[in-house]
Coordinates of C-alpha atoms in Angstrom, one line a residue:
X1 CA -274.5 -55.3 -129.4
X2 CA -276.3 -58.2 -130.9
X3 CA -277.2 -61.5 -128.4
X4 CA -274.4 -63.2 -130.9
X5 CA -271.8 -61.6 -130.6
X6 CA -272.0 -61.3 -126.8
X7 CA -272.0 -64.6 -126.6
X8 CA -269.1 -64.8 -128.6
X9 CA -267.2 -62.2 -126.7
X10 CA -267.9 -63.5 -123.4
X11 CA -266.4 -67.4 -124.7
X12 CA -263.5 -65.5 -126.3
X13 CA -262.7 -63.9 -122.7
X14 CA -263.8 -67.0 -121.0
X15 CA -261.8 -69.0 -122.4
X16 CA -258.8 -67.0 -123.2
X17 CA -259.0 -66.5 -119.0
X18 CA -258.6 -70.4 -118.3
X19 CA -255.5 -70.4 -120.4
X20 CA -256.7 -71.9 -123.7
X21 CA -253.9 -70.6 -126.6
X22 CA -256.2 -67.3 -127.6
X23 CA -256.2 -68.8 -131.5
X24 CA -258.5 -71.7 -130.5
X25 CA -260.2 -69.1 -128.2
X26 CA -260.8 -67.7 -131.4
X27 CA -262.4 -69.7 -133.2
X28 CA -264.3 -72.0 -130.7
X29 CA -266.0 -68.1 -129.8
X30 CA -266.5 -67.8 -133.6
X31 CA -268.4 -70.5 -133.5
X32 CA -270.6 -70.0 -131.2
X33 CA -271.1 -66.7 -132.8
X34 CA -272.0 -68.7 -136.1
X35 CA -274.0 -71.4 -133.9
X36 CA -276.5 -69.0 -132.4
X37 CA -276.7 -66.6 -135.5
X38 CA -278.4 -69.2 -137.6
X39 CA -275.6 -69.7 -140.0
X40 CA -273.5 -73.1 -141.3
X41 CA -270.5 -73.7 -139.6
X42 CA -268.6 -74.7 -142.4
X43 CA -268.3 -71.2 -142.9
X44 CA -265.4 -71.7 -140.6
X45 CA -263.2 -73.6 -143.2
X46 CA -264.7 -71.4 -145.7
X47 CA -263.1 -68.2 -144.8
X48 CA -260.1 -69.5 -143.5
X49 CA -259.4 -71.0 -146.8
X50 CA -260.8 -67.5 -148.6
X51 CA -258.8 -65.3 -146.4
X52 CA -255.1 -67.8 -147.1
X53 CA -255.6 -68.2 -150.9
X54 CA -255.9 -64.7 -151.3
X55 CA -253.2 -63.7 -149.3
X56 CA -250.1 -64.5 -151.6
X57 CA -248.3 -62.5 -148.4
X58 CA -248.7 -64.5 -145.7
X59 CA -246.1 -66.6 -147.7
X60 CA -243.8 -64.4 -146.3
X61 CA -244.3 -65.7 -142.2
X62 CA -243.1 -69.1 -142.6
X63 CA -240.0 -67.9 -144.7
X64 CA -238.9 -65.3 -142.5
X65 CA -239.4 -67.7 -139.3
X66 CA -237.1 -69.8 -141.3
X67 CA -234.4 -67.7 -142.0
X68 CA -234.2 -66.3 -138.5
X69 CA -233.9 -69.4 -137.3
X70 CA -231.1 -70.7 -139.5
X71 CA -229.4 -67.3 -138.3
X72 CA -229.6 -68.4 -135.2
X73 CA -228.6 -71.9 -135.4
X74 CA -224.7 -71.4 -137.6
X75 CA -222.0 -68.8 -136.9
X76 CA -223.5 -65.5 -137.9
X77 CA -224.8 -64.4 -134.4
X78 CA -221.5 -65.0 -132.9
X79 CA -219.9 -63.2 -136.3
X80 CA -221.9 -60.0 -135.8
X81 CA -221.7 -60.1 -132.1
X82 CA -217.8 -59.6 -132.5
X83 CA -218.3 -56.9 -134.9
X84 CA -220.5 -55.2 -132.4
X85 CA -217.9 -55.5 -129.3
X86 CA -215.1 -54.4 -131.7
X87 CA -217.3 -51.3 -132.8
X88 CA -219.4 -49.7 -129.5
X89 CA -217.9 -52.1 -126.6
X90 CA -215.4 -49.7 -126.1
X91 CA -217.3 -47.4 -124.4
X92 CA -218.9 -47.0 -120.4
X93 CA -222.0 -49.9 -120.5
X94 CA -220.3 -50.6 -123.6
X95 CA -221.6 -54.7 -123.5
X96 CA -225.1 -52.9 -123.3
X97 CA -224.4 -50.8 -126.5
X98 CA -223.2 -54.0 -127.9
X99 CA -227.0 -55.6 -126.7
X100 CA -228.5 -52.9 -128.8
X101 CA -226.3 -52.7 -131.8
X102 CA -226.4 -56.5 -132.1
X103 CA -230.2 -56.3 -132.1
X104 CA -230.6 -52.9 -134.6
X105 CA -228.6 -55.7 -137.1
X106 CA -230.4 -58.8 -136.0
X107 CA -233.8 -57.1 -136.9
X108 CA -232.6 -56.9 -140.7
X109 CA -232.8 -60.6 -140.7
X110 CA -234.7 -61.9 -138.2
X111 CA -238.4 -60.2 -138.6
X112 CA -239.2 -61.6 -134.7
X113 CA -238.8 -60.1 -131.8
X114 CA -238.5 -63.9 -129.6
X115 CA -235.6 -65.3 -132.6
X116 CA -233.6 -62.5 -131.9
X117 CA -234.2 -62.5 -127.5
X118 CA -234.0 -66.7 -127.5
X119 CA -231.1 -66.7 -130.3
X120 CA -228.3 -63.6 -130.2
X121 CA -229.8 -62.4 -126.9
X122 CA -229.3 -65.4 -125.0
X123 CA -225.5 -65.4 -125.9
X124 CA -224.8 -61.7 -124.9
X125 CA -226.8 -62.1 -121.1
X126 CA -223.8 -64.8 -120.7
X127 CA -221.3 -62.2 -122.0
X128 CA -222.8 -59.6 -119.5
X129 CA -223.1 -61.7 -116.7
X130 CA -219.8 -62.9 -116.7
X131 CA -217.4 -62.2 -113.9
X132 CA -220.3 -60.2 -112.7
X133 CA -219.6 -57.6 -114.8
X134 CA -223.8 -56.3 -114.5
X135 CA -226.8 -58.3 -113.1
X136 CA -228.7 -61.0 -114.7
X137 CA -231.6 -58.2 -114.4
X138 CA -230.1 -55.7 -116.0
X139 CA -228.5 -58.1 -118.8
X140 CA -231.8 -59.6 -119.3
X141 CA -233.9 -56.5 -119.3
X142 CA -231.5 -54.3 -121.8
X143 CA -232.2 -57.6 -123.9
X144 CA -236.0 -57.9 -123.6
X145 CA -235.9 -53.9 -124.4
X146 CA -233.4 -54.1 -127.5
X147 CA -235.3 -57.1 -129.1
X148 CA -238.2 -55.3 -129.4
X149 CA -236.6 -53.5 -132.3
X150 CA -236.5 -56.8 -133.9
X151 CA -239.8 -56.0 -136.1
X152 CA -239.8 -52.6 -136.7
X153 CA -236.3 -52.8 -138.9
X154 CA -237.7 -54.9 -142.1
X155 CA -238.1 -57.4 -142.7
X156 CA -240.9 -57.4 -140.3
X157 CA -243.6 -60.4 -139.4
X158 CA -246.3 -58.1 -137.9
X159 CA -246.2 -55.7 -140.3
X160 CA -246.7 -58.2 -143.0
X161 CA -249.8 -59.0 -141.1
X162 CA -251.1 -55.4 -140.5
X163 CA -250.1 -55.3 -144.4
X164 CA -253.0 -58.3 -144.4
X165 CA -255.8 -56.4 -142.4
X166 CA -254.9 -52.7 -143.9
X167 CA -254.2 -53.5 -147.5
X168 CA -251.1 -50.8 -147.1
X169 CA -247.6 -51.8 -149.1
X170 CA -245.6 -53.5 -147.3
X171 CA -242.6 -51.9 -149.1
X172 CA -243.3 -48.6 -148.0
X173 CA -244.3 -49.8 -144.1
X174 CA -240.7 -51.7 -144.4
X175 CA -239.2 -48.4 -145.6
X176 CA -241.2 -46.6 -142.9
X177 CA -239.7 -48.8 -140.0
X178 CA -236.0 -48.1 -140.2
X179 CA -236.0 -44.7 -138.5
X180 CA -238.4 -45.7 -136.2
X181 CA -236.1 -48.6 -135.1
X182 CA -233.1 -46.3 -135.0
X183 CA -234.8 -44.2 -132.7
X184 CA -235.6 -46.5 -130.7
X185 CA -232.3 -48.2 -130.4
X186 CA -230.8 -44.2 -130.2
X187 CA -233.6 -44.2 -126.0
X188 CA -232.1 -47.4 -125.4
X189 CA -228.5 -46.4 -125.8
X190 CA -229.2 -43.1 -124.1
X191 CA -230.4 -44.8 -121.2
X192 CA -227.7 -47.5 -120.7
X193 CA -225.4 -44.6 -121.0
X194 CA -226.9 -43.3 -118.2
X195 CA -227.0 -46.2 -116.2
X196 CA -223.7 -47.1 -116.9
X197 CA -222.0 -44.0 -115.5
X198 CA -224.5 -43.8 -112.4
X199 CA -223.8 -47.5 -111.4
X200 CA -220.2 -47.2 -112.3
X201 CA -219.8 -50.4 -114.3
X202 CA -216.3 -51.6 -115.5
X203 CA -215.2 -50.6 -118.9
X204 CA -214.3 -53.2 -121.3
X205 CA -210.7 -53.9 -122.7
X206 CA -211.1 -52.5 -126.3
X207 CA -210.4 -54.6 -129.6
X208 CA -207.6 -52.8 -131.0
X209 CA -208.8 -51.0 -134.2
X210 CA -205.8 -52.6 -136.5
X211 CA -208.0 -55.8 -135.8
X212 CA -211.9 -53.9 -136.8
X213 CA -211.3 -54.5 -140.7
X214 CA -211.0 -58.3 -140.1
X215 CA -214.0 -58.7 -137.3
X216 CA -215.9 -56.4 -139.9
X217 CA -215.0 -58.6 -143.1
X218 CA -216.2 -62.0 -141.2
X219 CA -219.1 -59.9 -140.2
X220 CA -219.7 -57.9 -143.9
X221 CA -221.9 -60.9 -145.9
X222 CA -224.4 -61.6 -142.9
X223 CA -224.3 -57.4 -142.7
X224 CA -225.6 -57.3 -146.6
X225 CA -229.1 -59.3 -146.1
X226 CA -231.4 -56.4 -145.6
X227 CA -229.6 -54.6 -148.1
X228 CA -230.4 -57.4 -150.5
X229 CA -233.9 -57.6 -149.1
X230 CA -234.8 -53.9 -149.8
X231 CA -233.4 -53.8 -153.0
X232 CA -235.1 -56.6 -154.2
X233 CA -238.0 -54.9 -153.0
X234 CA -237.6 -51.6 -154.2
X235 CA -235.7 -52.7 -157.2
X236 CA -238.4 -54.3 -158.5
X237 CA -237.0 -57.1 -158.2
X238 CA -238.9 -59.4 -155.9
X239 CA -242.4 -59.1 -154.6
X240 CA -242.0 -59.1 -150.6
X241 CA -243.1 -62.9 -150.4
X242 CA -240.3 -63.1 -153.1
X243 CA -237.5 -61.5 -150.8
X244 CA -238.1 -63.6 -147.5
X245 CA -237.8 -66.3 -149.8
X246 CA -234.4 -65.1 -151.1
X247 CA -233.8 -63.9 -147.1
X248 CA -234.6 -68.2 -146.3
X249 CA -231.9 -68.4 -149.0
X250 CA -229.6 -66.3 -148.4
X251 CA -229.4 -67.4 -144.8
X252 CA -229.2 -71.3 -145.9
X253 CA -226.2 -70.9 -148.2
X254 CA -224.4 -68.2 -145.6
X255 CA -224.7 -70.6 -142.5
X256 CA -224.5 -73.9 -144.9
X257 CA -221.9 -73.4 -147.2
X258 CA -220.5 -69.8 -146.8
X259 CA -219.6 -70.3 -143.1
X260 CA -219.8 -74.2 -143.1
X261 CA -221.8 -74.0 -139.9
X262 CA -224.8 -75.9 -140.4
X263 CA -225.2 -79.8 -140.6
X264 CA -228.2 -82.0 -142.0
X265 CA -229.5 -83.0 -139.1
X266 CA -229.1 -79.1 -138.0
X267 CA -231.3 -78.3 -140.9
X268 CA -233.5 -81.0 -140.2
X269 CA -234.2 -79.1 -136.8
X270 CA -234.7 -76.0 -137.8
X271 CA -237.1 -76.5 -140.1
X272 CA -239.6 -78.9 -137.5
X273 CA -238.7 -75.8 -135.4
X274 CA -239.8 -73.0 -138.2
X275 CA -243.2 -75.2 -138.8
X276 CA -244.4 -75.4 -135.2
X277 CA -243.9 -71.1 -134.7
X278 CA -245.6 -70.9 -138.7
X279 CA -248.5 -73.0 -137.2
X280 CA -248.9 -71.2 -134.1
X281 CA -248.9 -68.0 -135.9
X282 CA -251.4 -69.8 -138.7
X283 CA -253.6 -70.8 -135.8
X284 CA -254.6 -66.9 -134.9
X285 CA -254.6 -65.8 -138.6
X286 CA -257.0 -68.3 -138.9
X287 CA -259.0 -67.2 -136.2
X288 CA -258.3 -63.9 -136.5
X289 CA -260.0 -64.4 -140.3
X290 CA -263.4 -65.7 -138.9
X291 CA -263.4 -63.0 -136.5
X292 CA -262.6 -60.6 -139.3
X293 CA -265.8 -62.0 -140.7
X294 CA -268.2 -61.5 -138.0
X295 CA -266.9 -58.1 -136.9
X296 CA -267.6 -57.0 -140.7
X297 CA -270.8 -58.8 -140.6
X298 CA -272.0 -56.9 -137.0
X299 CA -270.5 -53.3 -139.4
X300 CA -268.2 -52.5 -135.6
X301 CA -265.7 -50.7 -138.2
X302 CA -268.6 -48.5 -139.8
X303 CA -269.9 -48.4 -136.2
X304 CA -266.3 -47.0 -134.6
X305 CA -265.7 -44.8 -137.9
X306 CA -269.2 -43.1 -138.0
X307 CA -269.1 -42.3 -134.0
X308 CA -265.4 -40.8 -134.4
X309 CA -266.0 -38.6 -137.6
X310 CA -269.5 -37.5 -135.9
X311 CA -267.6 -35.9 -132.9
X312 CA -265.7 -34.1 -134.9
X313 CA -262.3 -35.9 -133.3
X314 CA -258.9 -34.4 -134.2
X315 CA -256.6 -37.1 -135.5
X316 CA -254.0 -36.9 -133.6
X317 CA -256.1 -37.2 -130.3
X318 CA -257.3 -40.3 -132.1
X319 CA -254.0 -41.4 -132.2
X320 CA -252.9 -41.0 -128.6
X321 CA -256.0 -43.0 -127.3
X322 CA -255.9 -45.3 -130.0
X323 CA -252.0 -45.9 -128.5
X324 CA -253.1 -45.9 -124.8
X325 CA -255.3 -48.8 -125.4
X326 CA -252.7 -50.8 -127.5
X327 CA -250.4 -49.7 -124.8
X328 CA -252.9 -51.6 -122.4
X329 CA -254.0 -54.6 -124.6
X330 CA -250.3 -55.6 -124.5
X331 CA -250.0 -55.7 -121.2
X332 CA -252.5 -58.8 -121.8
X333 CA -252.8 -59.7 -125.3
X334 CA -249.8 -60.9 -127.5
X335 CA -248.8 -58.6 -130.9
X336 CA -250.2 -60.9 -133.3
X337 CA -253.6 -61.3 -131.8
X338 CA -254.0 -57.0 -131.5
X339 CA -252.6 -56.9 -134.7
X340 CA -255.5 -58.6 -136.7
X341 CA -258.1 -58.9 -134.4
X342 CA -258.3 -55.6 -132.6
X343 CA -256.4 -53.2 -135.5
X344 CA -259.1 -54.3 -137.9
X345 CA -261.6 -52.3 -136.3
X346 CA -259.6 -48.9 -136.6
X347 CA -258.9 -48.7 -140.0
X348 CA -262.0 -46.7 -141.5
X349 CA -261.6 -44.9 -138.6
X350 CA -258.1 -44.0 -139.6
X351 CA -258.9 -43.7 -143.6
X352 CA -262.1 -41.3 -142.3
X353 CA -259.6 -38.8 -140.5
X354 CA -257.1 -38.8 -143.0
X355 CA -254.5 -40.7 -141.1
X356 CA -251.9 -42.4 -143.1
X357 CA -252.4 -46.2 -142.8
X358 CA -248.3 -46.7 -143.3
X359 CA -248.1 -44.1 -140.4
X360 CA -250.7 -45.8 -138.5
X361 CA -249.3 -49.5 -139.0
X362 CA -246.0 -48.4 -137.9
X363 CA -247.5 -46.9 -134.6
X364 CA -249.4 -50.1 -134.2
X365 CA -246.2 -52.3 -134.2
X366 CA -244.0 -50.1 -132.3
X367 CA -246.6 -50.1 -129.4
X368 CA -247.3 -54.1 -129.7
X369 CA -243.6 -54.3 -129.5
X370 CA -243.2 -52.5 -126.8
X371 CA -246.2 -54.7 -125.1
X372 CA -243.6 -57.5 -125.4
X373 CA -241.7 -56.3 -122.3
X374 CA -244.9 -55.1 -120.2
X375 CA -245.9 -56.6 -116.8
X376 CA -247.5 -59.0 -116.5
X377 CA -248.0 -60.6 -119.7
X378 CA -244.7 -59.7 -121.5
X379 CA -243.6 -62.5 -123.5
X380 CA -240.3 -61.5 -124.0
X381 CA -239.5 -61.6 -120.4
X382 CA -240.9 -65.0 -120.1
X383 CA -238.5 -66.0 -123.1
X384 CA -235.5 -64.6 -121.5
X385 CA -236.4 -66.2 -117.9
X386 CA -236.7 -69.9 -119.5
X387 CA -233.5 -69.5 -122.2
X388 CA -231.5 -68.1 -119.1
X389 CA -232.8 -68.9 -116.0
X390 CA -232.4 -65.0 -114.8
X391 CA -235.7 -64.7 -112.3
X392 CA -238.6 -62.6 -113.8
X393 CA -239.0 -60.5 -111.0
X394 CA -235.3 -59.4 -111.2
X395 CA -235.8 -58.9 -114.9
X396 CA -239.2 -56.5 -113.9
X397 CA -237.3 -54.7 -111.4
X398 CA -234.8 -53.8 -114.3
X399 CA -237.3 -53.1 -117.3
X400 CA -239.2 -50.3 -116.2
X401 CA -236.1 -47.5 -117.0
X402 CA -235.9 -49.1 -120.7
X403 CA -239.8 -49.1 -121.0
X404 CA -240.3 -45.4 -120.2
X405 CA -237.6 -44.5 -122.6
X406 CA -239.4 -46.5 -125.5
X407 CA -242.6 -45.2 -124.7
X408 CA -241.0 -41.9 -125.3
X409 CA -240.0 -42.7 -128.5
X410 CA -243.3 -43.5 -129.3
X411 CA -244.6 -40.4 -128.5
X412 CA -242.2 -39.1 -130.9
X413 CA -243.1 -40.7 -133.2
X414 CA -247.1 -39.7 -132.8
X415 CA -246.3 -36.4 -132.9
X416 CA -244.0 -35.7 -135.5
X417 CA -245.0 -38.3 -138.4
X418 CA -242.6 -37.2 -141.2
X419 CA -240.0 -39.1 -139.5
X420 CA -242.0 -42.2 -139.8
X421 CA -243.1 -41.4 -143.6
X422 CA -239.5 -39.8 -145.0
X423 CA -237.8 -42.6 -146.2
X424 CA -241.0 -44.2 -147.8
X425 CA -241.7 -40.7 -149.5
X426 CA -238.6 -40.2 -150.6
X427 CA -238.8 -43.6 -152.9
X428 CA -241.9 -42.4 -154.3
X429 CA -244.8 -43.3 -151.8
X430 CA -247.7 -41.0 -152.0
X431 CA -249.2 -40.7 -148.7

């Protein structure tokens, strides 16, 4: 390791540790790098602006942020949540089957893991709770857990940026997160059934099925956005920075003038909302580009690729440690800064063994996801505990059953890829 990019490591960590927001981290680190290496710092700007202008893709962030959050702000959340109860509330735990379901449809239109915990998530921990019907913990925590399915259903923001660092189609890593997210939601149900019958909680009244074609009709037009997303995409219609423009659409004149749910001054909202997360988010990419830049420029990828392929290392024990250290980063580092900071330096790794790089991104998400809801960092918990109040060590107490299930599910999906790679295959991807 070069005197450089020690340097730059240790003010990364340094400051990252003191609580500066790890995008300015970033690039203050990246300067140093740049600083002590002899080279102009106006190299900065330069690749930043290199790495946006060719990225047609990134288009895609802002306008999914957008749509989630209009989604959020009219009717449609309260729409599908009553098509949930009227479908799976019937059952034992059957508000926690509702907390998935709702989720599983939520992630075709959301893309975020925090719109769909701070949006449909918060309203469902008030139906739980109520009467006292199950603890904030356990309402909170079946939450945090479900809304991590939020980004493996497309549309998807982080795979849009593993898209950026991988150069893989984002219509086939779409394609290739649908099973993955039902199998997820599939643990999650499993264990609330479970739960449910050993804690004894109360069965709720059913919705009588003479009434499920009416909930299901207010419910069916918010129901049809990721079919209209995916078959832009794979009708060749629409690029994918075309559909989450036609998703920011879609939701406008659903909430606005479909359901008449959403004012001026609502809009006006949302949309100072949707550019404060698109800047956050363009603050790491940004520093994630620079970084990008150095890393290439130290060759860390050759480096990590020629050591691997020298040992003669099977790919799928590649892939198990590669997951136990994401598994670990997240417990520390959010999804968006292990996605294009620390992914990056796997991918000639992964192309040198003959991994699948749809395959790969997929596992790469799932896992960051799952990071979401692990101690201590977990940002989804820290969402739920400031949109609800719930305490965070109740919600720990709660999570850990709901963690070990999804881990499972990863592991599952390690070891047997063809579920990850069927649907993508079967509408003509080659890998």
């Amino acid at each position: 390791m070069s005197m450089e990019l020690a340097l730059c490591l240790i003010t990364l960590f340094g400051l990252a540790g003191i609580g500066t927001p790890i995008g300015y981290s970033i690039m203050l680190a990246s300067l140093v790098y740049l600083g002590m290496a002899g080279m102009d710092l106006a190299l900065t700007g330069e690749k930043i602006l290199q790495g946006l202008y060719k990225s047609f893709v990134l288009l895609a962030v802002p306008l999914f942020i957008v749509a989630a959050n209009i989604m959020n702000a009219g009717t449609i959340s309260e729409r599908l949540l009553n098509f949930c109860v009227a479908a799976v509330g019937r059952f034992r735990g059957g508000l926690g089957h509702v907390n998935v379901v709702a989720s599983l449809i939520f992630s075709g239109m959301s893309g975020s893991a925090v719109a769909d915990a701070a949006g449909i998530g918060k309203i469902i921990i008030e139906m739980m709770t109520k009467d006292g019907r199950y603890s904030g913990g356990y309402a909170a925590a079946i939450t945090a857990a479900s809304a991590t399915i939020g980004p493996i259903i497309p549309p998807s923001i982080p795979m849009v940026l593993y898209a950026l660092v991988s150069n893989a189609s984002i219509g086939a890593l779409f394609l290739a997160g649908i099973v993955p997210g039902l199998v997820m939601g599939a643990v999650l149900m499993a264990m609330n059934t479970y739960l449910a019958h050993k804690r004894g909680f109360v069965l709720e009244e059913p919705v009588p099925l003479r009434q499920l074609p009416k909930v299901t009709a207010n419910a069916f037009p918010a129901l049809l956005m990721p079919v209209i997303l995916l078959y832009g995409i794979y009708g060749g219609v629409t690029t994918p920075t075309e559909a989450a423009a036609v998703a920011a659409l879609y939701a406008l004149l659903l909430s606005g003038i479909f359901y008449r749910a959403l004012s001026i001054k609502g809009l006006y909202s949302i949309f100072v909302e949707s550019a404060r997360a698109s800047a956050s988010v363009g603050v790491v990419i940004g520093g994630a580009l620079i970084l990008n830049f150095i890393v290439v420029s130290e060759n860390i990828p050759g480096m990590v690729s020629a050591y691997l392929t020298g040992i003669d290392m099977h790919p799928l024990m590649f892939l198990l440690l590669i997951n136990v250290l994401i598994l670990l980063l997240g417990c520390v580092l959010d999804a968006t800064t292990i996605i294009l900071v620390i992914v990056p330096l796997f991918i000639p790794a992964c192309k040198a063994l003959g991994i699948d790089l749809v395959h790969f991104g997929v596992l790469v998400v799932v896992n960051s996801m799952i990071g979401l809801i692990t101690p201590p960092y977990g940002i989804l918990l820290f969402v739920i505990n400031a949109v609800t109040g719930i305490k965070l060590r109740d919600i720990i107490s709660e999570i850990w059953a709901f963690l070990g299930v999804l881990i499972l599910a990863l592991v599952v999906l390690i070891l047997f890829p063809d579920l990850v790679l069927f649907l993508p295959r079967l509408f003509g991807y080659a890998g």
